[in-house]
Coordinates of C-alpha atoms and ligand atoms in Angstrom, one line a residue:
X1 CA -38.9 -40.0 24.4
X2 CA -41.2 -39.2 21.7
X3 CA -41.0 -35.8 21.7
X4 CA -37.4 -35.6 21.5
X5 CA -37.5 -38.0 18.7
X6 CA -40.1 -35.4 16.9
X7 CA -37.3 -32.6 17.3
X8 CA -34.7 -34.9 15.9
X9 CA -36.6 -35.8 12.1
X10 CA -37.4 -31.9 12.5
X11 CA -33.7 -31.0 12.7
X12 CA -33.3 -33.3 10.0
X13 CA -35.3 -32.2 7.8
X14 CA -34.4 -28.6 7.9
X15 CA -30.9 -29.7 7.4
X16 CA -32.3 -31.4 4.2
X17 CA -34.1 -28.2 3.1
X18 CA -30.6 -26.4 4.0
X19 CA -28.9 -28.3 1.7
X20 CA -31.3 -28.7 -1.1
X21 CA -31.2 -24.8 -0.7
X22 CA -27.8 -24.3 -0.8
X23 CA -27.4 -26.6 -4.2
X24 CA -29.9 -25.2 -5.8
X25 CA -29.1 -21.5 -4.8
X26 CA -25.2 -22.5 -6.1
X27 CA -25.9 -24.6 -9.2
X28 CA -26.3 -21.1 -11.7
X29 CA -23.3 -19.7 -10.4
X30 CA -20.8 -23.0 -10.9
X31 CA -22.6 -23.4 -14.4
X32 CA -21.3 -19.8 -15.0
X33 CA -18.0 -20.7 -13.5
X34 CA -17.5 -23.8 -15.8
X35 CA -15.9 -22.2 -18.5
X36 CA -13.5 -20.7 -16.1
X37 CA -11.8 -23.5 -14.5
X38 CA -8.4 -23.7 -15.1
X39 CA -5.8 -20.3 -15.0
X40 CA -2.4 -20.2 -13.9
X41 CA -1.3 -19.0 -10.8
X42 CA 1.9 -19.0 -8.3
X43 CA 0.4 -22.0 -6.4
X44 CA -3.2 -23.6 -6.1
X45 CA -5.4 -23.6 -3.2
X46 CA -7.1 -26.9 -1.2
X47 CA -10.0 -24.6 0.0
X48 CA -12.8 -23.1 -2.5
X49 CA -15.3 -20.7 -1.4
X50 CA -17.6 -18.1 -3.6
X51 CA -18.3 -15.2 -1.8
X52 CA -22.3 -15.3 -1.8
X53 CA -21.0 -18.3 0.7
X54 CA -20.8 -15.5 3.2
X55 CA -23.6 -13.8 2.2
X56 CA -22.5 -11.5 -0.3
X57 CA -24.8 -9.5 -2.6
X58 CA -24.2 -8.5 -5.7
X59 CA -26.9 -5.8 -6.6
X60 CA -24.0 -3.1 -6.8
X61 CA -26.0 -1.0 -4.0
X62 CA -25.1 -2.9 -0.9
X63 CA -22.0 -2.9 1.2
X64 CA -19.8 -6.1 0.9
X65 CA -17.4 -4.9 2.5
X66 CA -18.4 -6.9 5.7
X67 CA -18.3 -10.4 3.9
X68 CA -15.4 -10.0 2.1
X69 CA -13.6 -9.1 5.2
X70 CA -15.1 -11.8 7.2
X71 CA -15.2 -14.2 4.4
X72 CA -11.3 -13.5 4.0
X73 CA -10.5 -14.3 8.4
X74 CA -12.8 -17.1 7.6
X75 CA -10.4 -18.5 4.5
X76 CA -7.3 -17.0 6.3
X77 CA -7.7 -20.1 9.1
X78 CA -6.9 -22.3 5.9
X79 CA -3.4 -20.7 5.2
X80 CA -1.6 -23.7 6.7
X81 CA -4.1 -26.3 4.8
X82 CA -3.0 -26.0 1.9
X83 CA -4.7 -22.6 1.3
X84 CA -7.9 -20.9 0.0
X85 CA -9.3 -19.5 -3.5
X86 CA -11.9 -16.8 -2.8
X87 CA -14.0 -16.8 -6.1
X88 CA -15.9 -13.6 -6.9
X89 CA -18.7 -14.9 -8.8
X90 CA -20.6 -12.8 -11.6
X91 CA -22.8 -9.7 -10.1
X92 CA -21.6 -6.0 -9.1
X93 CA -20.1 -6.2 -5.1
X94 CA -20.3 -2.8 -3.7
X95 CA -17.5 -2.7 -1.3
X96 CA -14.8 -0.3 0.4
X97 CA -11.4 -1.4 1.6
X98 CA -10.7 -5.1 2.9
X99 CA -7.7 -7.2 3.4
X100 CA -6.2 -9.9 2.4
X101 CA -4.3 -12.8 3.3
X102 CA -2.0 -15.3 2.8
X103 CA -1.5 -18.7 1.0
X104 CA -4.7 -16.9 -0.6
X105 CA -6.0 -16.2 -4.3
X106 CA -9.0 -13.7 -4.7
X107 CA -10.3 -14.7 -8.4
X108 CA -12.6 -12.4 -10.1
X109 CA -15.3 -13.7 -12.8
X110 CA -15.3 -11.6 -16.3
X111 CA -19.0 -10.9 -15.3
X112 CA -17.9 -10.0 -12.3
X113 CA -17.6 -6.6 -11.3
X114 CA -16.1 -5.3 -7.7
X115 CA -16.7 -1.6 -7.5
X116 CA -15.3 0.7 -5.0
X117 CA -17.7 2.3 -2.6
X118 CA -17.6 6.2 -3.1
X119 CA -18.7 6.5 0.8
X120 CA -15.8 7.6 2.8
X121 CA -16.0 5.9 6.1
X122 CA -16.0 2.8 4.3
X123 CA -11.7 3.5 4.0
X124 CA -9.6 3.0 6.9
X125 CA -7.0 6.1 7.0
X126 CA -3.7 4.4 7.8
X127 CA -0.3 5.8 8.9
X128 CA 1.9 7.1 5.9
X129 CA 4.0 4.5 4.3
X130 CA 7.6 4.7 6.3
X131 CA 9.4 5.6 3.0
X132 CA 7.5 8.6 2.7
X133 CA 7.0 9.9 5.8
X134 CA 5.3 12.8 8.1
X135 CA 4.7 14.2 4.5
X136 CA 1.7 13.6 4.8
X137 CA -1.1 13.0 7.4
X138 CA -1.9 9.6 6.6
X139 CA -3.5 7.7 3.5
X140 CA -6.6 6.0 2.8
X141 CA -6.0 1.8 2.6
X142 CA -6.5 0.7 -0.8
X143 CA -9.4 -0.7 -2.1
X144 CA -7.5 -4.6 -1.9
X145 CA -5.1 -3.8 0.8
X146 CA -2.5 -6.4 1.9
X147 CA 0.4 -6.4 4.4
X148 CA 3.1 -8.6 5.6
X149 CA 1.9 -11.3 2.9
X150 CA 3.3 -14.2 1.7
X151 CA 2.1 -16.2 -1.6
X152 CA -1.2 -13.7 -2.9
X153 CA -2.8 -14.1 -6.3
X154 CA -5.3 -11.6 -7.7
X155 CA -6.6 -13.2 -10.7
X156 CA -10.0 -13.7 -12.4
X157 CA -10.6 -14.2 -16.4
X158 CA -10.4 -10.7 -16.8
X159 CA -13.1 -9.5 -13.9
X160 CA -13.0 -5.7 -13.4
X161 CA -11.9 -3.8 -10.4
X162 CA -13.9 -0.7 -10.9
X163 CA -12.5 2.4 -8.6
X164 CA -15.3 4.8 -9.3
X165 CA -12.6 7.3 -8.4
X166 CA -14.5 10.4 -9.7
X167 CA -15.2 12.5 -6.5
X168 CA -12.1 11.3 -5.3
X169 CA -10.4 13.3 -8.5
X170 CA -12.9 15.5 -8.1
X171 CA -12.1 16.3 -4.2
X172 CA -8.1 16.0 -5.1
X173 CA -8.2 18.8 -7.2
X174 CA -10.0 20.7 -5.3
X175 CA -7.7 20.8 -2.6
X176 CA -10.1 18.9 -0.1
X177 CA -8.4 15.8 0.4
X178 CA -7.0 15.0 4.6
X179 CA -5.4 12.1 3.7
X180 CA -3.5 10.4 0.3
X181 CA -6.2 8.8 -1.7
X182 CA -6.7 5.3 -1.7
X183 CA -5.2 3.2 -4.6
X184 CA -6.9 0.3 -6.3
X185 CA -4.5 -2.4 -5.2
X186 CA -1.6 -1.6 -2.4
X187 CA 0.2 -4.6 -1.1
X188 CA 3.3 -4.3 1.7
X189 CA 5.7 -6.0 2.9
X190 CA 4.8 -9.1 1.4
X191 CA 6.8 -12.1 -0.8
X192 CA 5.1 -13.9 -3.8
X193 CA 2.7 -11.6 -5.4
X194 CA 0.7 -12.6 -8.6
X195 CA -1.8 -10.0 -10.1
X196 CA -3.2 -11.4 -13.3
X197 CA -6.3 -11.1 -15.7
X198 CA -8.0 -8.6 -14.6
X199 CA -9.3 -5.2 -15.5
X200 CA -8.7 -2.3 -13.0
X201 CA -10.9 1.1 -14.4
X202 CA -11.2 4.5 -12.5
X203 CA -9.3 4.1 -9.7
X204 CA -9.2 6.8 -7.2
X205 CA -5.5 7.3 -7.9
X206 CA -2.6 5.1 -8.4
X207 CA -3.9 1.4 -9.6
X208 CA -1.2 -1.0 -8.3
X209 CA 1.3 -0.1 -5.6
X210 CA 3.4 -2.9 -4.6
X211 CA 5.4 -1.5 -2.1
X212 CA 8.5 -3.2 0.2
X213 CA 7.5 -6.2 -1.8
X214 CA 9.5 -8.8 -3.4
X215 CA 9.0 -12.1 -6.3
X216 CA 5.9 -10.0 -8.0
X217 CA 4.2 -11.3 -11.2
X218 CA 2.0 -8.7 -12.5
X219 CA 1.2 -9.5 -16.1
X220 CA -2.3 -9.2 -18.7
X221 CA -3.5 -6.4 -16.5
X222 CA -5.6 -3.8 -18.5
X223 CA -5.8 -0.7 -16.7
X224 CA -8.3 2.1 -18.1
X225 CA -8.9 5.6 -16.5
X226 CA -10.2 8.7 -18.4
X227 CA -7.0 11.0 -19.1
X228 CA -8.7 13.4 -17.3
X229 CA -8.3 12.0 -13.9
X230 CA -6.1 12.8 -11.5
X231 CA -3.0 10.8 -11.1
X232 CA -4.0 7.4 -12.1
X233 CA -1.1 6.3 -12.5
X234 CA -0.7 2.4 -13.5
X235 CA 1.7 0.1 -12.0
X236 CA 4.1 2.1 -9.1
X237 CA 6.7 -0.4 -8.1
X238 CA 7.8 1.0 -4.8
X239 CA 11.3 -0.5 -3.0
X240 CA 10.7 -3.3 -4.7
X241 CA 12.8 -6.4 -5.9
X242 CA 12.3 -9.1 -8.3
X243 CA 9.5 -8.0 -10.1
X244 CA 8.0 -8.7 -13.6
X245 CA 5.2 -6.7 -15.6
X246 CA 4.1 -7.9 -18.5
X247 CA 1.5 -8.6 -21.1
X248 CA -0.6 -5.4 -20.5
X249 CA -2.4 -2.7 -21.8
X250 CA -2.4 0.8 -19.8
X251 CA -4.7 3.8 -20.6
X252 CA -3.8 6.4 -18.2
X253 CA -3.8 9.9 -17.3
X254 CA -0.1 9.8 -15.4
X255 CA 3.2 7.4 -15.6
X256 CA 2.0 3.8 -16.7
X257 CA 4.6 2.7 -15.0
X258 CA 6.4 4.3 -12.0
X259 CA 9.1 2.9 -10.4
X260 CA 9.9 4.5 -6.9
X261 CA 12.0 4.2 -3.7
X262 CA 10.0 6.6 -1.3
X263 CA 10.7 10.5 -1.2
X264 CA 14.1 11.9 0.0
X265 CA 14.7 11.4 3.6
X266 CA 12.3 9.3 4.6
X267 CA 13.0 7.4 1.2
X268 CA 17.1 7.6 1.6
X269 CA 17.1 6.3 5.7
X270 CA 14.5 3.7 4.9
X271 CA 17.1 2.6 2.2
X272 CA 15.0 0.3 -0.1
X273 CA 15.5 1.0 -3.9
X274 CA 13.4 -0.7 -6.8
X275 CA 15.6 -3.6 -7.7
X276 CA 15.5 -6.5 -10.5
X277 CA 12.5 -5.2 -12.2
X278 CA 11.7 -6.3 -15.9
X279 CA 9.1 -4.6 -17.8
X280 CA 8.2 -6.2 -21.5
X281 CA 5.8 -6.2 -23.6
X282 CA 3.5 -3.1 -21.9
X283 CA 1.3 -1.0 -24.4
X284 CA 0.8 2.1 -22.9
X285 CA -1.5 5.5 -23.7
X286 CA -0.8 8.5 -21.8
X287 CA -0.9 11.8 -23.0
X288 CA 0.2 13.8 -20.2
X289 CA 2.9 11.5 -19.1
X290 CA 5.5 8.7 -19.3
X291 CA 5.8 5.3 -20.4
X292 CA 7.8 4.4 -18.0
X293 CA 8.8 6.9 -15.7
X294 CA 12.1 6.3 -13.2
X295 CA 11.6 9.0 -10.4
X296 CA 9.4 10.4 -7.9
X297 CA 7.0 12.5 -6.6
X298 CA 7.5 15.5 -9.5
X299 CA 5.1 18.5 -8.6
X300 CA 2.7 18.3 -12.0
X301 CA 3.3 20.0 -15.6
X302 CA 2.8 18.5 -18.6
X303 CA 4.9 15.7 -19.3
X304 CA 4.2 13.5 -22.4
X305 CA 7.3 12.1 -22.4
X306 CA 8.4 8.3 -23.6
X307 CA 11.6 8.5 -21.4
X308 CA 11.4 10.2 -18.6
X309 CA 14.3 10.1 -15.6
X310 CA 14.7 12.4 -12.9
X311 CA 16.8 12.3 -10.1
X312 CA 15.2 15.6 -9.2
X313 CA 12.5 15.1 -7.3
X314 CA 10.6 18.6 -8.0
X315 CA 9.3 18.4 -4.6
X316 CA 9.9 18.0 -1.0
X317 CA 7.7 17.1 1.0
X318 CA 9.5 18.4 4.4
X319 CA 12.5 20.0 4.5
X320 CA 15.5 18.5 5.8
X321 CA 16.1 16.4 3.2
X322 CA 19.8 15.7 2.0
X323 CA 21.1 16.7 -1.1
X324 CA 24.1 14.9 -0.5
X325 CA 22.6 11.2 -0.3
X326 CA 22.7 10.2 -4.0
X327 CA 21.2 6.7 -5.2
X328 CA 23.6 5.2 -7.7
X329 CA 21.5 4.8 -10.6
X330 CA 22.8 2.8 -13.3
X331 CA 22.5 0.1 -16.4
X332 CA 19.0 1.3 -17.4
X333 CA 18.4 -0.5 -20.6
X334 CA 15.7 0.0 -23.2
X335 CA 15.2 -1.4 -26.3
X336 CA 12.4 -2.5 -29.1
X337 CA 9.9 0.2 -28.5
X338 CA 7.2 1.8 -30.3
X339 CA 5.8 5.4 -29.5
X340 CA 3.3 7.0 -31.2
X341 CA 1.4 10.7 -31.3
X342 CA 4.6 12.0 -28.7
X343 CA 5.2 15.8 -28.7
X344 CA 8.1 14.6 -26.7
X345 CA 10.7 12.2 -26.6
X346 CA 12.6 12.2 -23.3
X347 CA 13.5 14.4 -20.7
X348 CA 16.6 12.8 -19.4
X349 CA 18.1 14.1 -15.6
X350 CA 20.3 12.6 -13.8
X351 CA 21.7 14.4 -10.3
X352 CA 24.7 17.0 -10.8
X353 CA 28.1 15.3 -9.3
X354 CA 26.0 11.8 -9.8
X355 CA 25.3 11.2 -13.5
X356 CA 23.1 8.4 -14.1
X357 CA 25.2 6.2 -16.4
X358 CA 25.3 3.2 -18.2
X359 CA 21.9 3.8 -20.3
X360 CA 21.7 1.6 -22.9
X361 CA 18.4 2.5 -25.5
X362 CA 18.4 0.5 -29.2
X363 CA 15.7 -0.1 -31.7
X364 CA 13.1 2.7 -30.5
X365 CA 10.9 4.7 -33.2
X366 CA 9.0 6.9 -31.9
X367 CA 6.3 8.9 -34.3
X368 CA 5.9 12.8 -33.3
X369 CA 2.8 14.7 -33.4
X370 CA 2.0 17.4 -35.7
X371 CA 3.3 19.7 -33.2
X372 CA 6.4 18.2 -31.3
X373 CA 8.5 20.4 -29.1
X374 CA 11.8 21.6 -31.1
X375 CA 14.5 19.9 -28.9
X376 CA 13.8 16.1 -28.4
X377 CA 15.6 14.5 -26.4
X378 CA 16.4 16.8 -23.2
X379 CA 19.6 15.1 -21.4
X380 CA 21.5 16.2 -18.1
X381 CA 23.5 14.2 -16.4
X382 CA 23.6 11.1 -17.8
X383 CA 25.8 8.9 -20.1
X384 CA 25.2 6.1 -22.4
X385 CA 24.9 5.0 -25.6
X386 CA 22.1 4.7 -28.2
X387 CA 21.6 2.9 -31.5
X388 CA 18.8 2.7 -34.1
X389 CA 16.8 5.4 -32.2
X390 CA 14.5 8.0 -33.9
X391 CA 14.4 10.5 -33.7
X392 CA 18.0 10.6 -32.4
X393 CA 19.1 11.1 -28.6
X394 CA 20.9 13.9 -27.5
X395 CA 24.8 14.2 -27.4
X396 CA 25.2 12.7 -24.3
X397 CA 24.0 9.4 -25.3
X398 CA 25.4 8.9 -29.1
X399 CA 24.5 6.6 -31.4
X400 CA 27.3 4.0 -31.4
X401 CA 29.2 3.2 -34.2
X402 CA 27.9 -0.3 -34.8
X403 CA 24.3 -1.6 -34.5
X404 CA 23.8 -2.7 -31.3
X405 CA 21.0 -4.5 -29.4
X406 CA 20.8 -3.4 -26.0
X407 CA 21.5 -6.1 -23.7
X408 CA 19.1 -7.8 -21.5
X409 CA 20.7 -9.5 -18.6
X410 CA 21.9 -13.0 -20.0
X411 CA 21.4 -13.9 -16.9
X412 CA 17.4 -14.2 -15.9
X413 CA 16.1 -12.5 -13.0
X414 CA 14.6 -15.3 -11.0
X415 CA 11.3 -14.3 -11.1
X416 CA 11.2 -14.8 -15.0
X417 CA 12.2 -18.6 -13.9
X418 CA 8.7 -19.1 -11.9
X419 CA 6.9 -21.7 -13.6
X420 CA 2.9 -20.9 -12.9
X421 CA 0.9 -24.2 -11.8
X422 CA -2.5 -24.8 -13.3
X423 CA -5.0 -24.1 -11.1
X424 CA -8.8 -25.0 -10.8
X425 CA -11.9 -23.2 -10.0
X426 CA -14.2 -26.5 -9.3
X427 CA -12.7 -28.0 -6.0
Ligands
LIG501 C1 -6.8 -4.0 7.5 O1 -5.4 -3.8 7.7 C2 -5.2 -2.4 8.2 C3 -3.7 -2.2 8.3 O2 -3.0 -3.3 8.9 C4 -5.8 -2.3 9.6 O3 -5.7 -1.0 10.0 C5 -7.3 -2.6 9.4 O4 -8.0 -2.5 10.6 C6 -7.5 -3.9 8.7 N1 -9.0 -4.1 8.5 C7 -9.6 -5.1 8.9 C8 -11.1 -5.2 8.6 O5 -9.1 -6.0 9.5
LIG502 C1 4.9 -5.7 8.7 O1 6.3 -5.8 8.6 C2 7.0 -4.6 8.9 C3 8.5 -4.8 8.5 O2 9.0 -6.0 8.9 C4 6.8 -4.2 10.3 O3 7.5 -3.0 10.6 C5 5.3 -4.1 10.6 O4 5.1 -3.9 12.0 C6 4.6 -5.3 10.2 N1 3.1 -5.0 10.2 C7 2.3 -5.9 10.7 C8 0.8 -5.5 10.7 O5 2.6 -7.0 11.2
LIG503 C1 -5.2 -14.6 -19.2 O1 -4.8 -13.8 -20.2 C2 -4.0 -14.5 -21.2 C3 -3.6 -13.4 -22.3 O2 -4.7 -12.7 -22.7 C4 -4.8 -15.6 -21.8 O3 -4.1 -16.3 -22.8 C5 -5.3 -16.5 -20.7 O4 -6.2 -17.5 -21.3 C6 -6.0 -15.7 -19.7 N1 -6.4 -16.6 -18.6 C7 -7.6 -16.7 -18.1 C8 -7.9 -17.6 -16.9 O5 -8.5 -16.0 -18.6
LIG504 C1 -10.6 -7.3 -20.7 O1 -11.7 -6.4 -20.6 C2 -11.3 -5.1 -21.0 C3 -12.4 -4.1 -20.7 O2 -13.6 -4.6 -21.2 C4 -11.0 -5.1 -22.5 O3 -10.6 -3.9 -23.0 C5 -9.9 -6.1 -22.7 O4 -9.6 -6.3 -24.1 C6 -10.2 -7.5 -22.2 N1 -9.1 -8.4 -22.2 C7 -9.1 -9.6 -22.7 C8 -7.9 -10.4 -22.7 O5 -10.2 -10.1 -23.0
LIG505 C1 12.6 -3.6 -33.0 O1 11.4 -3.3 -32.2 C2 10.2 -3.8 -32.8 C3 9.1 -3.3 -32.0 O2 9.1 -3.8 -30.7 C4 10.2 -5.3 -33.0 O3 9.0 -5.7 -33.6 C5 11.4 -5.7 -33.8 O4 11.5 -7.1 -33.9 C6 12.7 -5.1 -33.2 N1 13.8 -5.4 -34.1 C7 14.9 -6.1 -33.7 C8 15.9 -6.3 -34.7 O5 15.0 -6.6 -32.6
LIG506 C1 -2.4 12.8 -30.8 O1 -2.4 13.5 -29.6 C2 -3.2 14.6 -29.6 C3 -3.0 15.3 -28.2 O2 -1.7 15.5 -27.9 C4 -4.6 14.2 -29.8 O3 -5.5 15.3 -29.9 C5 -4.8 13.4 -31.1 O4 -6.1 12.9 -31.2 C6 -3.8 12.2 -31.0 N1 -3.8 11.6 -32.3 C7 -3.8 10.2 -32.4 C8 -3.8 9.7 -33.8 O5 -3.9 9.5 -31.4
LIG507 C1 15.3 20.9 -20.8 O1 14.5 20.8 -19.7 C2 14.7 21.8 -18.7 C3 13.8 21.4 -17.5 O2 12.5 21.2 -17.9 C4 14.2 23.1 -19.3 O3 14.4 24.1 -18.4 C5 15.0 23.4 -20.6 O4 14.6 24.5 -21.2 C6 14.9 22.2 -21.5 N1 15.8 22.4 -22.7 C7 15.4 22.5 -23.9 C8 16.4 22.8 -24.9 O5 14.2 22.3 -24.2

């Protein structure tokens, strides 16, 4: 009787010590997280967690990648109460590829810092992406991988995603790489899609890859890799519908934005095109490639192009593809942009027998460098009309006769209609 008593005020009290542990060990980090309470996102969780809950570590030498997968199953078993908000509070995680779920938001602390692990085994290689198929042997999952998702936010108060892609670049160029390199953020198959506030630097290759996704907000995103990487390209929306960017700031050494449908066969029978997509408001710097590129997989060169189209995709990655399966590609509009520093305007190519038409392009200066190429604006193919461009576009795209402003669909896309609810941190 006694002695069972004894254990019970022992239990107790280490309980006690628990907690008092717990509050003290939490009370710096919620101060920190104070003055990042409130931020917008697609819907607002029930469920709070930071991720030293589960034991993280940030000392940016060991591997989180352990906790964040666990402490993401943990959160997932909230999905259908009402959700969970994973905070990543300030410190440097060290981690390699984990997953995410739904009815889930991963927010990222501006002192925060989640840095890729350069150790290999810490990537899963997964089967190529159906759109592009036996191409290639299979690809690395991304840093923040997702798949058959629905309602994900990736936000933070502008908390970095570092990539430390340099030995992947390194290994790329050498020729050494087994598999496609990871990207930063690659989410599949998935429905409601916010990415907001953050910083994404040095990713091992492509940044953001939404792929066979649709309702995507992607908007104040800066993304930042040296130009001498290798194919960092920014945002690649991939068979794709209903998808804003917005709001951000791209330094890159490839496309800022890409928008893709997969690569000839595999892309044509899995029959997914980039649909409803609205770009606005993007400041991009890339001197070796587009602004906003509409094409796919072109084998390298120098680009520097603001407008860039192809239809021709320079390379295959198997043969076998068809010739004969043309996309209809039309009612491309651009209008109100600034280029600066361009030694090229646009390289314009539609598909012979399948003319990309209906190109619409007003109020667009661009600036040349000191040394531009002699011919401009490079156009096969493709039909439209321009007005108040500089300098002006090629023949097959004249300046019409009155000033016009390029249309933008009267109508709104419906993702532009999503009202963002004001979430909370403290919960
Ligand atoms: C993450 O998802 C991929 C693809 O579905 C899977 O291969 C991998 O095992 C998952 N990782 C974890 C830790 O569950
Ligand atoms: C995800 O959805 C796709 C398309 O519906 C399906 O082919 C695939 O098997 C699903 N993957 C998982 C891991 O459920
Ligand atoms: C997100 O970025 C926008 C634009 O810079 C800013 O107005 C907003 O306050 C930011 N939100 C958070 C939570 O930091
Ligand atoms: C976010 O951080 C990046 C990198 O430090 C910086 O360039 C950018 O201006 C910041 N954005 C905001 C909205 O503070
Ligand atoms: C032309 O584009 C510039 C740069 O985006 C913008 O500031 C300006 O308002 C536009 N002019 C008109 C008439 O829309
Ligand atoms: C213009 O681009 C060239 C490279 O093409 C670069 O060397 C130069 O610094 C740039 N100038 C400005 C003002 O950005
Ligand atoms: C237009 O682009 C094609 C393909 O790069 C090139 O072969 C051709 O020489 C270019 N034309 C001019 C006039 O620059």
């Amino acid at each position: 009787m006694d002695s069972s008593r004894k254990s019970h005020a022992i239990v107790a009290v280490v309980l006690l010590g628990l907690l008092c542990l717990t509050v003290v060990d939490c009370r710096p980090c919620h101060q920190q997280l104070q003055d990042a309470l409130d931020f917008p996102a697609l819907n607002c969780r029930k469920h709070s967690a930071v991720l030293t809950d589960f034991g993280g570590v940030g000392d940016g030498k060991t591997s989180n990648t352990k906790v964040f997968n666990d402490a993401i199953a943990k959160l997932s078993e909230k999905a259908k109460d009402g959700g969970a908000q994973l905070i990543v509070p300030p410190g440097k995680w060290l981690t390699g590829s984990f997953n995410l779920t739904s009815h889930f938001t991963l927010f990222i602390h501006r002192d925060a810092v989640i840095l890729a692990s350069q150790d290999e085994s810490e990537w899963p290689v997964l089967p190529p992406l159906p759109s592009y198929g036996e191409g290639s042997a299979g690809r690395y999952g991304s840093l923040i991988y997702g798949a058959n998702l629905t309602d994900v936010v990736i936000t933070g108060n502008n908390g970095t995603i570092n990539g430390q892609g340099e030995p992947w670049w390194k290994k790329f160029k050498d020729g050494k790489m087994e598999y496609t390199r990871p990207c930063l953020i690659e989410i599949v198959f998935s429905d409601q899609i916010q990415l907001s506030n953050l910083t994404l630097i040095n990713s091992p290759s492509w940044n953001v890859h939404p792929t066979y996704s649709r309702n995507i907000i992607i908007q104040d995103i800066t993304i930042l890799a040296p130009f001498d990487s290798e194919n960092t390209d920014g945002i690649n929306p991939d068979s794709c519908t209903n998808t804003l960017i917005q709001d951000s700031f791209i330094v890159s050494s490839d496309d800022c934005v890409a928008v893709k449908s997969g690569i000839d066969q595999y892309g044509i029978r899995f029959n997914m095109p980039t649909q409803h997509l609205l770009i606005r408001r993007l400041t991009c710097i890339s001197p070796r490639s587009a602004g906003i590129a509409l094409g796919s997989e072109m084998s390298g060169g120098i680009k520097d192009y603001v407008f860039w189209i192809t239809g021709d995709y320079g390379s295959h990655p198997n043969p076998g593809w068809d010739p004969k399966a043309l996309p209809e590609i039309k009612g491309i509009n651009y209008r109100d942009m600034v280029a600066e520093n361009v030694t090229y305007s646009a390289r314009l190519d539609g598909i012979e027998n399948d003319p990309f038409t209906a190109i619409c392009i007003s109020n667009v200066t661009i600036s040349l460098t000191e040394k531009p190429k002699e011919v401009q604006w490079n156009c096969t193919d493709v039909a439209g009309v321009t007005s108040r461009v500089t300098p002006p576009a090629c023949s097959a795209l004249p300046a019409s006769e009155k000033e016009i402003d390029c249309p933008f669909p009267e109508d709104k896309l419906p993702i532009e209609e999503v009202k963002l609810k004001t979430c909370s941190l403290a919960n």
